[in-house]
Amino acid sequence: MARIDQFFVRMVQLGASDLHMSSEKVPMFRLHGDMVPVAGCDAIPEAGLRELLWEITPERNRKEFDSDCDTDFAYEIPGQARFRCNYFMDRTGMGAVFRLIPEEVLTVDQLGLPKVVRDLCYLSKGLVLVTGPTGSGKSTTLAAMIDLINKTRSDHIITIEDPVEFVHKQHRCLVNQREVGRHTQSFKRALRAALREDPDIVLVGEMRDLETIEIAIETAETGHLVFGTLHTTTAPSTVDRIIDQFPADRQDQIRTMLSSSLKGVVSQTLCKKQPKGRVAALEILLVTSAVSAQIREGKTYQIQNAMQTGGRHGMRLLNDSLAEFVSQGLVDPGEAYIKAIDKLGIQQKFEQMGVRFDTASLGTAEQPAMSPAPAAAAPAQHPNPPAPLPGAPPAATRSTMHDAPGSSTPPPPAAPTRQPAEADPFEAFKHRRGR
């Protein structure tokens, strides 16, 4: 067992989504959306962190890191989970971020995806995009959609990823998962080759460049169902982003191709859920005949109006989802306001709902507490370690977060006391910092 596995076991126990490790800093978990220090762990020096990371790094990725100063790969603890690993260099030395990928693919029911999104999985051809900022759960949503296809259709699925994240077992479909850098040189090369591999459904992990986007659109036009991702925050901006990738003299042609091949866009953002956890707010665009005409004629600025009036088709804006979560008590109004793209629009919805909200209150948010410490506070020692490792992780014991009521395990440290509200958010910020 690699020494860093103790961190990963803690991640699974706590339900953390990410582990951040930087030279000369205390490792941190992202827990329910907040960055919290790993309890009982000291700052790790650069040499110690490099030794810790190298233990799980494939030789190919060591060479890539030495030449490019960053690399990506997947790591698995059998029976626990998989992890998407990214190494990088910054001013203090080597660093890494690990994203937890559950061993079992979450289903569309577990994610609570609406029927209109599930219906996209039953298309025979076309382009379906899941978009959002980094860390918004795009891979999880796509994996759930592929899982639904795998269990309900009898088709051939090819996924092209960097790296392979969720592993799909074969149910009714034949699933081939290819990893960029290991099984193919690039997304565009694998996507072009997929046309000769008799696919029904193709998943493109990232549509990074013009050529990959163009081949994806062509693949969708030739009778295949293509799923892809983009780092856009709204459905209308996704259409503009695709078109703007191309030279001006080709944009009319791409508009025509996109108007017939694009079937749907699901833009999502993760919100902190009350009292803990996170929930995805969705913006959904379905390409009806009216939306198709707007794309073809270059009137993408009218798409938002079509979404506002397309509720009967299942379309919705991000503010609609955020307002629904606030009304259900799932999301705090301040969190909804922060995640909204249209700030004025969400404030107007709050007024219509009778929700009292003042932007000045955003300056008095509580600071997250440290992650709960395990029952054994002393750091675990690796058998016969070459040298004492500062910041070695504590023993992988059950976290107090999951202890049964009445357990003798001490409770986690209390969160900092909330400071009184102040009219000026900047003054509140200075007050919290003790200035």
Coordinates of C-alpha atoms in Angstrom, one line a residue:
M1 CA 0.0 0.0 0.0
A2 CA 1.5 3.3 -1.1
R3 CA 1.8 5.9 1.8
I4 CA -0.4 8.4 -0.1
D5 CA -3.2 5.8 -0.1
Q6 CA -3.9 6.9 3.5
F7 CA -5.0 10.3 2.2
F8 CA -7.2 8.7 -0.4
V9 CA -8.9 6.4 2.2
R10 CA -9.6 9.5 4.3
M11 CA -11.1 11.2 1.2
V12 CA -13.5 8.3 0.7
Q13 CA -14.5 8.2 4.4
L14 CA -15.2 11.9 4.6
G15 CA -16.9 12.2 1.2
A16 CA -14.3 14.8 0.0
S17 CA -14.3 15.5 -3.7
D18 CA -10.6 16.6 -4.1
L19 CA -7.3 16.4 -2.3
H20 CA -4.9 19.3 -2.9
M21 CA -1.2 18.9 -2.1
S22 CA 1.4 21.6 -2.5
S23 CA 5.0 21.9 -1.4
E24 CA 5.6 23.6 2.0
K25 CA 1.8 23.6 2.7
V26 CA -0.6 21.6 4.7
P27 CA -2.6 19.2 2.4
M28 CA -6.3 20.2 2.0
F29 CA -9.5 18.5 1.1
R30 CA -12.4 20.0 -0.8
L31 CA -15.3 19.0 1.5
H32 CA -18.8 19.9 0.5
G33 CA -17.4 22.7 -1.7
D34 CA -15.1 24.2 1.0
M35 CA -11.3 23.9 1.2
V36 CA -10.4 22.5 4.7
P37 CA -6.9 21.5 6.0
V38 CA -6.3 17.8 6.6
A39 CA -6.5 17.4 10.4
G40 CA -3.3 16.1 12.1
C41 CA -1.1 16.7 9.1
D42 CA 1.8 19.2 8.9
A43 CA 3.2 21.1 5.9
I44 CA 5.1 18.7 3.6
P45 CA 8.5 19.9 2.2
E46 CA 9.1 19.7 -1.5
A47 CA 11.5 16.7 -1.3
G48 CA 9.0 14.7 0.9
L49 CA 6.1 15.5 -1.4
R50 CA 8.0 14.5 -4.5
E51 CA 8.9 11.2 -2.8
L52 CA 5.2 10.7 -1.8
L53 CA 3.9 11.4 -5.3
W54 CA 6.5 9.5 -7.3
E55 CA 5.5 6.3 -5.5
I56 CA 2.2 6.0 -7.5
T57 CA 3.3 7.7 -10.8
P58 CA 3.7 5.6 -13.9
E59 CA 7.0 5.9 -15.7
R60 CA 5.4 7.5 -18.8
N61 CA 4.0 10.3 -16.6
R62 CA 7.3 10.8 -14.8
K63 CA 9.0 11.5 -18.1
E64 CA 6.1 13.8 -19.2
F65 CA 6.3 15.7 -15.9
D66 CA 10.1 16.1 -16.2
S67 CA 9.7 17.6 -19.7
D68 CA 6.5 19.6 -19.4
C69 CA 6.2 20.3 -15.7
D70 CA 2.6 18.8 -15.5
T71 CA 0.9 15.5 -16.3
D72 CA -2.4 13.7 -15.9
F73 CA -3.2 10.1 -15.1
A74 CA -5.6 7.9 -13.3
Y75 CA -4.9 5.9 -10.1
E76 CA -7.1 3.2 -8.5
I77 CA -7.3 1.6 -5.1
P78 CA -9.2 -1.7 -5.8
G79 CA -12.4 -1.9 -3.9
Q80 CA -12.3 1.8 -2.9
A81 CA -12.3 4.3 -5.7
R82 CA -10.4 5.7 -8.7
F83 CA -8.7 9.1 -8.7
R84 CA -7.9 11.5 -11.5
C85 CA -4.4 12.8 -10.8
N86 CA -2.8 16.1 -12.0
Y87 CA 0.8 17.0 -11.1
F88 CA 2.1 20.6 -11.6
M89 CA 4.9 22.9 -10.7
D90 CA 4.5 26.3 -9.0
R91 CA 6.8 28.7 -7.2
T92 CA 7.2 26.5 -4.1
G93 CA 7.8 23.3 -6.1
M94 CA 5.8 20.2 -7.0
G95 CA 2.1 20.0 -6.4
A96 CA -0.8 17.7 -7.1
V97 CA -4.6 17.6 -7.2
F98 CA -6.6 14.4 -6.9
R99 CA -10.2 14.1 -7.9
L100 CA -12.2 11.3 -6.3
I101 CA -14.1 9.1 -8.9
P102 CA -16.5 6.7 -7.3
E103 CA -15.9 3.1 -8.1
E104 CA -19.6 2.7 -9.0
V105 CA -21.1 5.0 -11.6
L106 CA -23.9 7.1 -10.2
T107 CA -27.2 6.6 -11.9
V108 CA -29.5 9.2 -13.4
D109 CA -31.9 8.5 -10.5
Q110 CA -29.2 9.1 -7.9
L111 CA -28.2 12.4 -9.6
G112 CA -31.9 13.3 -10.0
L113 CA -31.5 14.2 -13.6
P114 CA -34.9 15.4 -15.1
K115 CA -36.7 13.4 -17.8
V116 CA -35.8 15.8 -20.5
V117 CA -32.1 15.1 -20.0
R118 CA -32.7 11.3 -19.9
D119 CA -34.6 11.5 -23.2
L120 CA -31.4 12.8 -24.8
C121 CA -29.9 9.3 -24.2
Y122 CA -32.5 7.8 -26.6
L123 CA -31.6 9.8 -29.6
S124 CA -30.3 7.9 -32.6
K125 CA -28.0 10.7 -33.8
G126 CA -26.9 14.2 -33.1
L127 CA -24.6 16.2 -30.8
V128 CA -25.4 16.5 -27.1
L129 CA -23.1 18.8 -24.9
V130 CA -22.7 18.9 -21.2
T131 CA -21.0 22.1 -20.2
G132 CA -19.9 24.0 -17.1
P133 CA -16.8 25.3 -15.3
T134 CA -14.1 23.0 -14.1
G135 CA -15.3 20.9 -11.2
S136 CA -19.0 21.3 -11.9
G137 CA -19.7 17.6 -12.3
K138 CA -19.7 17.3 -16.1
S139 CA -18.0 13.9 -16.1
T140 CA -20.4 12.6 -13.4
T141 CA -23.4 13.6 -15.5
L142 CA -22.0 12.2 -18.7
A143 CA -21.1 9.0 -17.0
A144 CA -24.7 8.6 -15.7
M145 CA -26.1 9.2 -19.2
I146 CA -23.7 6.6 -20.7
D147 CA -24.7 4.2 -17.9
L148 CA -28.3 4.6 -18.8
I149 CA -27.6 3.9 -22.5
N150 CA -25.5 0.9 -21.5
K151 CA -28.4 -0.6 -19.5
T152 CA -31.2 0.2 -21.9
R153 CA -29.8 0.0 -25.4
S154 CA -27.9 -2.6 -27.4
D155 CA -25.2 -0.5 -29.1
H156 CA -21.5 0.1 -29.4
I157 CA -20.1 2.9 -27.2
I158 CA -16.7 4.4 -27.7
T159 CA -15.4 6.9 -25.1
I160 CA -12.3 9.1 -25.6
E161 CA -11.0 10.5 -22.3
D162 CA -7.9 12.1 -20.7
P163 CA -7.6 10.1 -18.5
V164 CA -10.3 7.4 -18.3
E165 CA -12.3 8.3 -15.2
F166 CA -15.5 6.3 -14.6
V167 CA -15.1 2.6 -15.7
H168 CA -18.2 1.3 -17.4
K169 CA -18.9 -2.4 -17.1
Q170 CA -20.5 -4.2 -20.1
H171 CA -24.2 -4.5 -19.7
R172 CA -26.3 -4.5 -22.9
C173 CA -23.8 -2.4 -24.8
L174 CA -20.2 -3.1 -25.9
V175 CA -18.1 -0.3 -24.3
N176 CA -14.6 0.6 -25.5
Q177 CA -12.8 3.2 -23.4
R178 CA -9.7 4.8 -24.9
E179 CA -7.3 7.1 -23.0
V180 CA -5.4 9.9 -24.7
G181 CA -1.7 9.4 -24.2
R182 CA -2.0 5.7 -23.6
H183 CA -4.3 4.3 -26.3
T184 CA -4.2 7.2 -28.8
Q185 CA -2.2 10.3 -29.4
S186 CA -5.0 12.9 -29.3
F187 CA -8.7 13.4 -29.1
K188 CA -8.9 14.4 -32.8
R189 CA -7.0 11.3 -33.9
A190 CA -9.1 8.9 -31.8
L191 CA -12.3 10.6 -33.0
R192 CA -11.4 10.3 -36.6
A193 CA -10.5 6.6 -36.1
A194 CA -13.8 6.0 -34.3
L195 CA -15.6 6.5 -37.6
R196 CA -14.0 3.3 -38.8
E197 CA -14.8 1.4 -35.6
D198 CA -18.5 0.9 -36.1
P199 CA -19.7 3.1 -33.2
D200 CA -23.3 4.0 -32.4
I201 CA -22.4 6.4 -29.5
V202 CA -19.2 8.4 -29.1
L203 CA -18.2 10.3 -26.0
V204 CA -15.5 13.0 -26.4
G205 CA -14.1 13.8 -23.0
E206 CA -13.0 17.3 -24.0
M207 CA -13.6 19.2 -27.2
R208 CA -10.4 21.2 -26.9
D209 CA -9.6 22.5 -30.4
L210 CA -11.2 23.5 -33.7
E211 CA -10.4 20.2 -35.4
T212 CA -11.9 18.1 -32.6
I213 CA -15.1 20.2 -32.6
E214 CA -15.3 19.9 -36.4
I215 CA -14.9 16.1 -36.4
A216 CA -17.5 15.8 -33.6
I217 CA -20.0 17.8 -35.6
E218 CA -19.3 15.7 -38.7
T219 CA -19.6 12.5 -36.7
A220 CA -23.0 13.6 -35.4
E221 CA -24.1 14.5 -39.0
T222 CA -23.2 11.1 -40.3
G223 CA -25.7 9.3 -38.1
H224 CA -23.9 8.9 -34.8
L225 CA -24.9 10.1 -31.3
V226 CA -22.0 12.2 -30.0
F227 CA -21.6 13.4 -26.4
G228 CA -19.0 16.1 -25.5
T229 CA -18.1 18.7 -23.0
L230 CA -17.1 22.4 -23.1
H231 CA -16.1 24.8 -20.4
T232 CA -18.9 27.3 -21.0
T233 CA -21.3 28.5 -18.3
T234 CA -24.6 28.9 -20.2
A235 CA -26.3 27.1 -23.1
P236 CA -26.5 30.1 -25.4
S237 CA -22.8 30.9 -24.9
T238 CA -22.0 27.3 -25.8
V239 CA -23.4 27.8 -29.3
D240 CA -21.4 31.0 -29.7
R241 CA -18.2 29.4 -28.4
I242 CA -18.4 26.6 -31.1
I243 CA -19.1 29.0 -33.9
D244 CA -16.4 31.5 -32.8
Q245 CA -13.8 28.7 -32.9
F246 CA -13.9 28.8 -36.7
P247 CA -12.5 31.4 -39.1
A248 CA -15.0 34.1 -40.3
D249 CA -15.2 32.6 -43.8
R250 CA -16.4 29.3 -42.4
Q251 CA -18.8 30.4 -39.7
D252 CA -21.9 30.4 -42.0
Q253 CA -21.2 26.7 -43.0
I254 CA -20.7 25.7 -39.3
R255 CA -23.9 27.5 -38.3
T256 CA -25.8 25.4 -40.9
M257 CA -24.2 22.2 -39.7
L258 CA -24.7 22.9 -36.0
S259 CA -28.3 23.9 -36.5
S260 CA -29.1 20.4 -37.8
S261 CA -26.7 18.3 -35.6
L262 CA -27.0 20.0 -32.2
K263 CA -29.8 18.4 -30.2
G264 CA -29.3 19.6 -26.7
V265 CA -27.0 21.5 -24.2
V266 CA -27.0 20.9 -20.5
S267 CA -25.0 23.6 -18.6
Q268 CA -24.5 22.9 -14.9
T269 CA -22.9 24.4 -11.9
L270 CA -22.5 22.9 -8.4
C271 CA -24.0 24.6 -5.4
K272 CA -23.3 24.0 -1.7
K273 CA -26.3 22.1 -0.4
Q274 CA -27.8 22.6 3.1
P275 CA -26.8 21.3 5.6
K276 CA -24.0 19.6 3.7
G277 CA -23.1 18.2 0.3
R278 CA -23.5 19.7 -3.1
V279 CA -26.3 19.8 -5.8
A280 CA -26.1 20.6 -9.5
A281 CA -28.2 23.4 -10.9
L282 CA -29.0 22.8 -14.5
E283 CA -29.7 25.0 -17.5
I284 CA -31.2 23.0 -20.3
L285 CA -31.5 23.9 -24.0
L286 CA -33.3 21.7 -26.5
V287 CA -32.8 22.5 -30.2
T288 CA -36.3 22.9 -31.4
S289 CA -37.1 24.1 -35.0
A290 CA -37.2 27.7 -33.7
V291 CA -33.8 27.4 -32.0
S292 CA -32.4 25.7 -35.0
A293 CA -33.5 28.6 -37.2
Q294 CA -31.9 31.1 -34.8
I295 CA -28.6 29.2 -34.9
R296 CA -28.7 29.0 -38.7
E297 CA -29.5 32.7 -39.1
G298 CA -26.9 33.9 -36.6
K299 CA -29.5 35.1 -34.1
T300 CA -28.1 33.3 -31.1
Y301 CA -28.9 36.3 -28.9
Q302 CA -32.6 35.2 -29.2
I303 CA -31.9 31.7 -27.8
Q304 CA -32.4 32.8 -24.2
N305 CA -35.9 34.1 -25.0
A306 CA -36.7 30.8 -26.7
M307 CA -35.6 29.0 -23.5
Q308 CA -37.8 31.3 -21.3
T309 CA -40.8 30.4 -23.4
G310 CA -39.8 26.7 -23.9
G311 CA -40.7 25.4 -20.5
R312 CA -43.3 23.1 -21.9
H313 CA -40.5 21.3 -23.8
G314 CA -38.4 21.0 -20.6
M315 CA -36.1 23.9 -21.2
R316 CA -35.0 26.0 -18.3
L317 CA -32.5 28.8 -17.4
L318 CA -30.0 28.5 -14.6
N319 CA -31.9 31.0 -12.5
D320 CA -34.9 28.8 -12.7
S321 CA -33.0 25.9 -11.1
L322 CA -31.4 28.1 -8.5
A323 CA -34.7 29.7 -7.5
E324 CA -36.3 26.2 -7.2
F325 CA -33.5 25.0 -4.9
V326 CA -33.9 28.1 -2.7
S327 CA -37.7 27.6 -2.5
Q328 CA -37.1 24.0 -1.5
G329 CA -34.5 25.0 1.2
L330 CA -31.7 23.0 -0.5
V331 CA -29.6 26.1 -1.3
D332 CA -29.0 29.3 0.7
P333 CA -30.0 32.5 -1.2
G334 CA -26.5 33.8 -0.9
E335 CA -25.0 30.7 -2.5
A336 CA -27.6 30.9 -5.3
Y337 CA -26.7 34.6 -5.9
I338 CA -23.0 33.8 -6.1
K339 CA -23.5 31.0 -8.6
A340 CA -26.0 32.9 -10.8
I341 CA -24.7 34.4 -14.0
D342 CA -27.6 36.9 -14.3
K343 CA -27.4 38.5 -10.9
L344 CA -30.2 41.0 -11.5
G345 CA -32.4 38.3 -12.7
I346 CA -32.0 36.1 -9.6
Q347 CA -32.6 39.1 -7.3
Q348 CA -35.9 39.7 -9.2
K349 CA -36.8 36.1 -8.7
F350 CA -36.1 36.3 -5.0
E351 CA -38.4 39.4 -4.8
Q352 CA -41.2 37.5 -6.6
M353 CA -40.7 34.5 -4.2
G354 CA -40.7 36.8 -1.1
V355 CA -37.2 35.8 -0.2
R356 CA -35.4 38.4 1.8
F357 CA -31.8 38.7 0.6
D358 CA -29.2 41.5 1.0
T359 CA -25.9 41.4 -0.9
A360 CA -24.2 42.9 2.1
S361 CA -24.7 39.7 4.0
L362 CA -22.3 37.9 1.6
G363 CA -19.4 39.6 3.5
T364 CA -20.2 37.7 6.7
A365 CA -19.9 34.1 5.6
E366 CA -18.4 31.7 8.0
Q367 CA -15.0 30.2 7.5
P368 CA -14.9 26.4 7.0
A369 CA -13.7 24.3 9.9
M370 CA -10.9 21.9 9.6
S371 CA -11.7 18.4 8.4
P372 CA -12.6 16.0 11.3
A373 CA -9.6 14.3 12.8
P374 CA -9.6 10.6 13.1
A375 CA -9.8 8.9 16.5
A376 CA -6.0 8.3 16.5
A377 CA -4.5 11.8 16.4
A378 CA -0.9 10.6 15.9
P379 CA 0.3 10.3 12.3
A380 CA 0.7 6.8 11.1
Q381 CA 4.2 5.6 10.4
H382 CA 5.0 3.7 7.2
P383 CA 6.7 0.4 7.9
N384 CA 10.5 0.9 7.7
P385 CA 10.3 4.3 6.0
P386 CA 13.5 5.6 4.4
A387 CA 13.3 8.7 6.6
P388 CA 10.7 10.4 8.7
L389 CA 8.3 12.2 6.4
P390 CA 7.0 15.6 7.7
G391 CA 3.3 15.8 7.2
A392 CA 2.8 12.1 6.8
P393 CA -0.9 11.3 6.8
P394 CA -2.6 10.0 9.9
A395 CA -3.8 6.4 10.1
A396 CA -6.8 5.7 7.8
T397 CA -9.3 5.3 10.5
R398 CA -13.1 5.9 10.4
S399 CA -13.9 9.6 10.5
T400 CA -16.0 11.1 13.3
M401 CA -18.3 12.4 10.6
H402 CA -19.5 8.9 10.0
D403 CA -19.5 7.6 13.7
A404 CA -22.7 6.5 15.1
P405 CA -24.5 8.6 17.7
G406 CA -23.1 8.1 21.2
S407 CA -19.6 7.1 19.9
S408 CA -16.8 7.9 22.3
T409 CA -14.8 9.6 19.5
P410 CA -14.4 13.3 20.2
P411 CA -16.4 15.6 18.0
P412 CA -14.7 17.8 15.3
P413 CA -13.5 21.3 16.2
A414 CA -16.2 23.8 16.3
A415 CA -16.5 26.2 13.3
P416 CA -15.4 29.8 13.9
T417 CA -18.0 32.1 15.5
R418 CA -20.0 34.1 12.9
Q419 CA -19.1 37.7 13.0
P420 CA -21.9 40.3 13.2
A421 CA -23.3 41.6 9.9
E422 CA -21.9 44.8 8.6
A423 CA -23.1 47.1 5.9
D424 CA -19.9 47.1 3.9
P425 CA -18.7 43.6 2.8
F426 CA -15.1 44.9 2.6
E427 CA -15.3 46.1 6.2
A428 CA -16.7 42.8 7.2
F429 CA -13.8 41.0 5.5
K430 CA -11.3 43.2 7.4
H431 CA -13.2 42.5 10.6
R432 CA -12.9 38.7 10.1
R433 CA -9.2 39.0 9.3
G434 CA -8.6 40.9 12.6
R435 CA -7.4 44.0 10.9

